[in-house]
mmCIF file of C-alpha atoms in Angstrom:
data_model
loop_
_atom_site.group_PDB
_atom_site.id
_atom_site.type_symbol
_atom_site.label_atom_id
_atom_site.label_comp_id
_atom_site.label_asym_id
_atom_site.label_seq_id
_atom_site.Cartn_x
_atom_site.Cartn_y
_atom_site.Cartn_z
ATOM 1 C CA UNK R 81 -1.722 15.655 -9.302
ATOM 2 C CA UNK R 82 2.341 15.208 -7.763
ATOM 3 C CA UNK R 83 4.230 15.843 -11.446
ATOM 4 C CA UNK R 84 7.772 14.851 -11.559
ATOM 5 C CA UNK R 85 9.166 15.305 -15.263
ATOM 6 C CA UNK R 86 12.879 14.142 -15.805
ATOM 7 C CA UNK R 87 14.554 15.591 -19.292
ATOM 8 C CA UNK R 88 14.254 12.528 -21.798
ATOM 9 C CA UNK R 89 10.361 13.044 -20.657
ATOM 10 C CA UNK R 90 11.072 17.166 -21.727
ATOM 11 C CA UNK R 91 13.189 15.985 -24.782
ATOM 12 C CA UNK R 92 10.390 13.896 -25.824
ATOM 13 C CA UNK R 93 7.922 16.277 -25.266
ATOM 14 C CA UNK R 94 9.288 18.430 -27.856
ATOM 15 C CA UNK R 95 9.605 16.334 -30.161
ATOM 16 C CA UNK R 96 6.176 15.072 -30.167
ATOM 17 C CA UNK R 97 5.276 18.247 -30.425
ATOM 18 C CA UNK R 98 7.436 18.834 -33.517
ATOM 19 C CA UNK R 99 5.225 15.653 -34.473
ATOM 20 C CA UNK R 100 2.973 17.457 -34.440
ATOM 21 C CA UNK R 101 3.492 19.814 -36.492
ATOM 22 C CA UNK R 102 2.473 22.421 -33.484
ATOM 23 C CA UNK R 103 4.601 25.570 -31.864
ATOM 24 C CA UNK R 104 4.996 24.675 -28.055
ATOM 25 C CA UNK R 105 3.087 26.663 -25.635
ATOM 26 C CA UNK R 106 3.854 29.512 -23.209
ATOM 27 C CA UNK R 107 2.898 27.213 -20.621
ATOM 28 C CA UNK R 108 4.386 23.643 -21.440
ATOM 29 C CA UNK R 109 7.665 25.586 -21.894
ATOM 30 C CA UNK R 110 7.363 26.941 -18.458
ATOM 31 C CA UNK R 111 6.552 23.497 -17.161
ATOM 32 C CA UNK R 112 9.490 21.812 -18.640
ATOM 33 C CA UNK R 113 11.630 24.425 -17.618
ATOM 34 C CA UNK R 114 10.218 24.021 -13.862
ATOM 35 C CA UNK R 115 11.504 20.946 -14.014
ATOM 36 C CA UNK R 116 15.184 21.289 -15.568
ATOM 37 C CA UNK R 117 17.519 20.641 -12.909
ATOM 38 C CA UNK R 118 20.611 22.100 -13.678
ATOM 39 C CA UNK R 119 22.353 24.304 -16.608
ATOM 40 C CA UNK R 120 23.588 21.353 -18.287
ATOM 41 C CA UNK R 121 19.755 20.663 -19.147
ATOM 42 C CA UNK R 122 19.000 23.917 -19.483
ATOM 43 C CA UNK R 123 21.681 23.883 -22.320
ATOM 44 C CA UNK R 124 20.036 20.725 -23.738
ATOM 45 C CA UNK R 125 16.462 21.621 -23.876
ATOM 46 C CA UNK R 126 17.876 24.705 -25.989
ATOM 47 C CA UNK R 127 19.633 22.998 -27.985
ATOM 48 C CA UNK R 128 16.409 20.851 -28.964
ATOM 49 C CA UNK R 129 14.052 24.063 -29.258
ATOM 50 C CA UNK R 130 16.825 25.458 -31.694
ATOM 51 C CA UNK R 131 17.050 21.837 -33.734
ATOM 52 C CA UNK R 132 13.349 22.087 -33.991
ATOM 53 C CA UNK R 133 13.429 25.379 -35.130
ATOM 54 C CA UNK R 134 10.501 26.276 -33.104
ATOM 55 C CA UNK R 135 9.420 29.662 -33.016
ATOM 56 C CA UNK R 136 8.459 30.725 -28.708
ATOM 57 C CA UNK R 137 6.812 33.804 -28.099
ATOM 58 C CA UNK R 138 9.977 36.274 -27.365
ATOM 59 C CA UNK R 139 8.014 36.776 -24.132
ATOM 60 C CA UNK R 140 8.914 33.110 -22.924
ATOM 61 C CA UNK R 141 12.553 34.796 -23.503
ATOM 62 C CA UNK R 142 12.322 37.457 -21.594
ATOM 63 C CA UNK R 143 9.992 36.303 -18.802
ATOM 64 C CA UNK R 144 11.725 32.317 -18.179
ATOM 65 C CA UNK R 145 14.660 31.159 -19.763
ATOM 66 C CA UNK R 146 16.929 34.276 -19.413
ATOM 67 C CA UNK R 147 17.011 33.295 -15.454
ATOM 68 C CA UNK R 148 18.587 30.201 -16.324
ATOM 69 C CA UNK R 149 21.356 30.523 -18.882
ATOM 70 C CA UNK R 150 24.567 30.739 -16.979
ATOM 71 C CA UNK R 151 26.628 30.608 -19.750
ATOM 72 C CA UNK R 152 28.305 34.560 -21.109
ATOM 73 C CA UNK R 153 28.449 33.281 -24.241
ATOM 74 C CA UNK R 154 25.092 32.333 -25.182
ATOM 75 C CA UNK R 155 23.461 35.211 -22.771
ATOM 76 C CA UNK R 156 24.916 37.416 -25.400
ATOM 77 C CA UNK R 157 23.403 34.872 -28.635
ATOM 78 C CA UNK R 158 20.144 35.396 -27.054
ATOM 79 C CA UNK R 159 19.969 38.900 -26.510
ATOM 80 C CA UNK R 160 21.395 39.632 -29.667
ATOM 81 C CA UNK R 161 18.426 37.669 -30.995
ATOM 82 C CA UNK R 162 15.976 39.326 -28.953
ATOM 83 C CA UNK R 163 17.287 42.881 -30.276
ATOM 84 C CA UNK R 164 17.715 41.559 -33.795
ATOM 85 C CA UNK R 165 13.757 41.251 -34.379
ATOM 86 C CA UNK R 166 12.269 43.345 -31.683
ATOM 87 C CA UNK R 167 12.501 46.923 -31.377
ATOM 88 C CA UNK R 168 9.486 48.151 -29.417
ATOM 89 C CA UNK R 169 8.297 48.458 -25.829
ATOM 90 C CA UNK R 170 13.021 48.478 -25.001
ATOM 91 C CA UNK R 171 12.313 48.319 -21.291
ATOM 92 C CA UNK R 172 11.454 44.302 -20.744
ATOM 93 C CA UNK R 173 15.050 44.173 -22.499
ATOM 94 C CA UNK R 174 16.819 46.084 -19.269
ATOM 95 C CA UNK R 175 17.372 42.328 -18.062
ATOM 96 C CA UNK R 176 18.726 41.130 -20.959
ATOM 97 C CA UNK R 177 21.470 43.504 -20.250
ATOM 98 C CA UNK R 178 21.319 43.193 -16.800
ATOM 99 C CA UNK R 179 21.880 39.291 -16.606
ATOM 100 C CA UNK R 180 24.903 39.473 -19.036
ATOM 101 C CA UNK R 181 26.557 41.805 -16.806
ATOM 102 C CA UNK R 182 26.041 38.971 -13.792
ATOM 103 C CA UNK R 183 27.379 36.816 -15.962
ATOM 104 C CA UNK R 184 30.803 39.062 -16.988
ATOM 105 C CA UNK R 185 34.082 38.263 -15.646
ATOM 106 C CA UNK R 186 35.289 41.647 -15.209
ATOM 107 C CA UNK R 187 34.450 45.510 -14.483
ATOM 108 C CA UNK R 188 35.889 46.417 -17.966
ATOM 109 C CA UNK R 189 33.247 44.353 -19.270
ATOM 110 C CA UNK R 190 30.471 45.564 -16.860
ATOM 111 C CA UNK R 191 31.040 48.813 -18.165
ATOM 112 C CA UNK R 192 31.347 47.920 -21.944
ATOM 113 C CA UNK R 193 27.706 46.808 -21.531
ATOM 114 C CA UNK R 194 26.202 49.747 -19.388
ATOM 115 C CA UNK R 195 27.549 51.800 -22.503
ATOM 116 C CA UNK R 196 25.803 49.291 -24.698
ATOM 117 C CA UNK R 197 22.366 49.269 -23.619
ATOM 118 C CA UNK R 198 22.842 53.120 -22.932
ATOM 119 C CA UNK R 199 23.317 53.205 -27.098
ATOM 120 C CA UNK R 200 20.212 51.284 -27.203
ATOM 121 C CA UNK R 201 18.424 53.739 -25.345
ATOM 122 C CA UNK R 202 18.361 52.386 -22.093
ATOM 123 C CA UNK R 203 19.630 53.923 -18.457
ATOM 124 C CA UNK R 204 20.897 51.356 -15.664
ATOM 125 C CA UNK R 205 22.439 52.743 -12.617
ATOM 126 C CA UNK R 206 26.072 52.811 -13.269
ATOM 127 C CA UNK R 207 26.771 52.515 -9.223
ATOM 128 C CA UNK R 208 24.958 49.993 -8.680
ATOM 129 C CA UNK R 209 25.053 47.676 -11.717
ATOM 130 C CA UNK R 210 29.489 47.950 -12.193
ATOM 131 C CA UNK R 211 29.992 45.728 -9.355
ATOM 132 C CA UNK R 212 27.903 42.851 -9.594
ATOM 133 C CA UNK R 213 29.928 41.258 -12.011
ATOM 134 C CA UNK R 214 30.764 37.673 -11.941
ATOM 135 C CA UNK R 215 27.446 37.090 -9.926
ATOM 136 C CA UNK R 216 26.735 33.529 -10.310
ATOM 137 C CA UNK R 217 25.011 33.671 -6.656
ATOM 138 C CA UNK R 218 22.453 36.225 -8.098
ATOM 139 C CA UNK R 219 21.843 34.241 -10.879
ATOM 140 C CA UNK R 220 20.694 31.669 -8.522
ATOM 141 C CA UNK R 221 18.460 33.512 -6.846
ATOM 142 C CA UNK R 222 17.028 34.895 -9.842
ATOM 143 C CA UNK R 223 16.087 31.332 -10.491
ATOM 144 C CA UNK R 224 14.634 30.238 -7.242
ATOM 145 C CA UNK R 225 12.506 33.267 -7.460
ATOM 146 C CA UNK R 226 10.958 32.560 -10.444
ATOM 147 C CA UNK R 227 10.789 29.088 -9.713
ATOM 148 C CA UNK R 228 8.835 30.560 -6.019
ATOM 149 C CA UNK R 229 6.721 32.842 -8.522
ATOM 150 C CA UNK R 230 6.187 29.832 -10.883
ATOM 151 C CA UNK R 231 4.522 28.295 -8.155
ATOM 152 C CA UNK R 232 2.040 30.710 -6.770
ATOM 153 C CA UNK R 233 0.517 31.399 -10.382
ATOM 154 C CA UNK R 234 -2.121 30.202 -12.547
ATOM 155 C CA UNK R 235 -0.080 28.855 -15.314
ATOM 156 C CA UNK R 236 1.285 26.323 -12.477
ATOM 157 C CA UNK R 237 -2.135 25.330 -11.211
ATOM 158 C CA UNK R 238 -2.518 24.117 -14.825
ATOM 159 C CA UNK R 239 0.994 22.040 -14.970
ATOM 160 C CA UNK R 240 -1.126 19.017 -14.300
ATOM 161 C CA UNK R 241 -3.418 19.515 -17.714
ATOM 162 C CA UNK R 242 -1.024 19.909 -19.614
ATOM 163 C CA UNK R 243 1.615 17.095 -18.236
ATOM 164 C CA UNK R 244 -1.603 14.754 -18.595
ATOM 165 C CA UNK R 245 -2.002 15.906 -22.046
ATOM 166 C CA UNK R 246 1.584 15.230 -22.537
ATOM 167 C CA UNK R 247 1.263 11.409 -21.385
ATOM 168 C CA UNK R 248 -1.677 10.098 -23.129
ATOM 169 C CA UNK R 249 0.004 11.817 -26.646
ATOM 170 C CA UNK R 250 3.359 9.617 -24.965
ATOM 171 C CA UNK R 251 1.335 6.708 -23.975
ATOM 172 C CA UNK R 252 -0.621 6.674 -27.942
ATOM 173 C CA UNK R 253 3.298 7.398 -29.609
ATOM 174 C CA UNK R 254 4.333 4.284 -27.849
ATOM 175 C CA UNK R 255 1.364 2.309 -28.466
ATOM 176 C CA UNK R 256 1.418 3.010 -32.356
ATOM 177 C CA UNK R 257 5.359 1.486 -32.266
ATOM 178 C CA UNK R 258 5.935 -2.069 -32.880
ATOM 179 C CA UNK R 259 8.958 -3.850 -30.401
ATOM 180 C CA UNK R 260 11.081 -3.831 -33.634
ATOM 181 C CA UNK R 261 10.573 -0.406 -34.916
ATOM 182 C CA UNK R 262 10.860 0.130 -30.989
ATOM 183 C CA UNK R 263 14.007 -1.106 -30.803
ATOM 184 C CA UNK R 264 15.367 0.137 -34.422
ATOM 185 C CA UNK R 265 14.594 3.617 -33.198
ATOM 186 C CA UNK R 266 16.994 3.385 -30.240
ATOM 187 C CA UNK R 267 19.388 1.439 -32.338
ATOM 188 C CA UNK R 268 19.749 4.676 -34.915
ATOM 189 C CA UNK R 269 19.831 6.955 -31.430
ATOM 190 C CA UNK R 270 23.292 5.276 -30.804
ATOM 191 C CA UNK R 271 24.399 5.709 -34.041
ATOM 192 C CA UNK R 272 24.129 8.995 -34.580
ATOM 193 C CA UNK R 273 26.089 10.194 -31.252
ATOM 194 C CA UNK R 274 27.894 12.623 -34.067
ATOM 195 C CA UNK R 275 29.041 15.545 -31.629
ATOM 196 C CA UNK R 276 28.858 16.414 -28.149
ATOM 197 C CA UNK R 277 25.387 18.001 -28.540
ATOM 198 C CA UNK R 278 23.968 15.163 -30.574
ATOM 199 C CA UNK R 279 25.113 12.750 -27.805
ATOM 200 C CA UNK R 280 23.666 14.660 -25.080
ATOM 201 C CA UNK R 281 20.483 14.742 -26.762
ATOM 202 C CA UNK R 282 20.190 11.473 -27.758
ATOM 203 C CA UNK R 283 21.394 9.981 -24.401
ATOM 204 C CA UNK R 284 18.430 11.307 -22.624
ATOM 205 C CA UNK R 285 15.930 10.369 -25.586
ATOM 206 C CA UNK R 286 17.054 6.625 -25.313
ATOM 207 C CA UNK R 287 16.489 6.822 -22.004
ATOM 208 C CA UNK R 288 13.014 7.127 -22.596
ATOM 209 C CA UNK R 289 12.691 4.818 -25.372
ATOM 210 C CA UNK R 290 14.970 2.023 -23.653
ATOM 211 C CA UNK R 291 11.912 2.515 -20.677
ATOM 212 C CA UNK R 292 9.281 1.977 -22.966
ATOM 213 C CA UNK R 293 10.687 -0.988 -24.703
ATOM 214 C CA UNK R 294 11.421 -2.971 -21.583
ATOM 215 C CA UNK R 295 8.075 -2.085 -20.484
ATOM 216 C CA UNK R 296 6.616 -3.646 -24.151
ATOM 217 C CA UNK R 297 8.748 -6.478 -24.438
ATOM 218 C CA UNK R 298 7.057 -7.701 -20.356
ATOM 219 C CA UNK R 299 3.250 -7.337 -21.696
ATOM 220 C CA UNK R 300 1.938 -6.846 -18.751
ATOM 221 C CA UNK R 301 3.917 -8.947 -17.201
ATOM 222 C CA UNK R 302 6.870 -8.947 -13.924
ATOM 223 C CA UNK R 303 9.538 -10.004 -14.975
ATOM 224 C CA UNK R 304 10.362 -12.007 -11.460
ATOM 225 C CA UNK R 305 7.147 -12.696 -10.428
ATOM 226 C CA UNK R 306 5.115 -13.680 -13.700
ATOM 227 C CA UNK R 307 2.275 -12.077 -12.322
ATOM 228 C CA UNK R 308 0.096 -9.579 -13.724
ATOM 229 C CA UNK R 309 0.643 -5.842 -13.447
ATOM 230 C CA UNK R 310 -1.202 -4.564 -10.554
ATOM 231 C CA UNK R 311 -3.501 -1.967 -11.916
ATOM 232 C CA UNK R 312 -3.914 -0.137 -15.382
ATOM 233 C CA UNK R 313 -3.177 3.054 -15.423
ATOM 234 C CA UNK R 314 -5.450 6.260 -16.362
ATOM 235 C CA UNK R 315 -3.786 5.366 -20.246
ATOM 236 C CA UNK R 316 -4.907 2.086 -20.386
ATOM 237 C CA UNK R 317 -1.488 0.750 -19.917
ATOM 238 C CA UNK R 318 -0.526 -2.087 -17.171
ATOM 239 C CA UNK R 319 1.480 -0.232 -14.448
ATOM 240 C CA UNK R 320 5.133 -2.026 -13.975
ATOM 241 C CA UNK R 321 8.286 -0.237 -13.369
ATOM 242 C CA UNK R 322 11.711 -0.114 -15.423
ATOM 243 C CA UNK R 323 14.702 -1.859 -13.130
ATOM 244 C CA UNK R 324 18.418 -1.891 -14.398
ATOM 245 C CA UNK R 325 19.941 -5.021 -13.989
ATOM 246 C CA UNK R 326 23.440 -3.079 -13.392
ATOM 247 C CA UNK R 327 23.197 0.131 -11.581
ATOM 248 C CA UNK R 328 23.412 2.944 -13.322
ATOM 249 C CA UNK R 329 25.003 3.693 -10.457
ATOM 250 C CA UNK R 330 27.398 1.102 -10.085
ATOM 251 C CA UNK R 331 28.510 1.420 -13.704
ATOM 252 C CA UNK R 332 25.823 0.293 -15.832
ATOM 253 C CA UNK R 333 24.458 0.873 -19.142
ATOM 254 C CA UNK R 334 21.142 2.247 -20.026
ATOM 255 C CA UNK R 335 20.728 -0.284 -22.710
ATOM 256 C CA UNK R 336 18.315 -2.622 -23.690
ATOM 257 C CA UNK R 337 20.044 -5.393 -22.518
ATOM 258 C CA UNK R 338 20.262 -4.124 -18.945
ATOM 259 C CA UNK R 339 16.715 -3.648 -18.476
ATOM 260 C CA UNK R 340 13.062 -5.415 -17.118
ATOM 261 C CA UNK R 341 10.218 -4.175 -16.401
ATOM 262 C CA UNK R 342 9.096 -5.137 -12.896
ATOM 263 C CA UNK R 343 5.725 -4.915 -10.387
ATOM 264 C CA UNK R 344 6.374 -2.130 -7.866
ATOM 265 C CA UNK R 345 6.975 -5.092 -4.906
ATOM 266 C CA UNK R 346 9.226 -7.035 -7.178
ATOM 267 C CA UNK R 347 10.882 -3.482 -7.675
ATOM 268 C CA UNK R 348 11.045 -2.990 -3.899
ATOM 269 C CA UNK R 349 12.128 -6.963 -3.607
ATOM 270 C CA UNK R 350 15.371 -6.241 -5.687
ATOM 271 C CA UNK R 351 16.933 -3.157 -4.529
ATOM 272 C CA UNK R 352 15.842 -4.654 -0.719
ATOM 273 C CA UNK R 353 17.396 -8.046 -0.928
ATOM 274 C CA UNK R 354 19.649 -8.172 -3.802
ATOM 275 C CA UNK R 355 19.436 -11.541 -3.728
ATOM 276 C CA UNK R 356 21.403 -13.470 -5.928
ATOM 277 C CA UNK R 357 18.868 -16.086 -7.788
ATOM 278 C CA UNK R 358 16.575 -12.678 -8.365
ATOM 279 C CA UNK R 359 19.818 -11.394 -10.240
ATOM 280 C CA UNK R 360 19.651 -14.279 -12.047
ATOM 281 C CA UNK R 361 16.092 -14.885 -13.168
ATOM 282 C CA UNK R 362 15.953 -11.062 -14.508
ATOM 283 C CA UNK R 363 19.116 -11.448 -16.080
ATOM 284 C CA UNK R 364 17.932 -14.825 -18.074
ATOM 285 C CA UNK R 365 14.792 -12.521 -19.353
ATOM 286 C CA UNK R 366 17.133 -10.110 -21.055
ATOM 287 C CA UNK R 367 19.268 -12.915 -23.245
ATOM 288 C CA UNK R 368 15.741 -13.821 -24.814
ATOM 289 C CA UNK R 369 15.420 -10.245 -25.897
#
């Protein structure tokens, strides 16, 4: 089973885990990190973990998350968080200091970090590390190495099972929501955009909810050809694809009045032909939402 997961699904996954009163498992978190596209997404993901007050094992921070931290202050915060609570087996903590060196901006800062590591009982090769400051390229290589090692691990082999469980949980959650309740959640998400962090998280959260709203409104019928969805997916849902009437790439908004649910054939037709009558028909569909 080929898995593709975007940030909106990852945010929803964390929300659903929280709703069940559970803690995310390391393999679940690793799967999420594996599918994050850039550091902005990593920050949004990490902020969501902190918002829900999840307590991942420190092995997750040390073996996974640290490789994807590209902000100097975030690195220091994570390092201090770990060092303040974990006092045994200091050897794995070396990467906290070396990662900080890679992010610092001067030789003086690198020397200071090396001294801090020594004070903590860790001896790093000064000759090697003092020249490694400001090395984002090295951090990118560490990320690529982590993903390569993950792809060849037992944990990666289990991703399909984890993702299937998530899709089932997601399907059950949205089936239980009425159209009005789903719409009210989307409106509430928009109203809660009080600051940059909240705005980033809610933007991605809303993406998934808007897609599910479009599918729920369609009730299994393509909103262009008026035919039933071509098949039922593994969770028992009619398979339709969500289309933005005014393309996001051309300035369209990710809003409920800009999406319709189409069968795959009509979705391809829309993009290939860009027919004016097709456009008018699906636009009329949104006027009754």
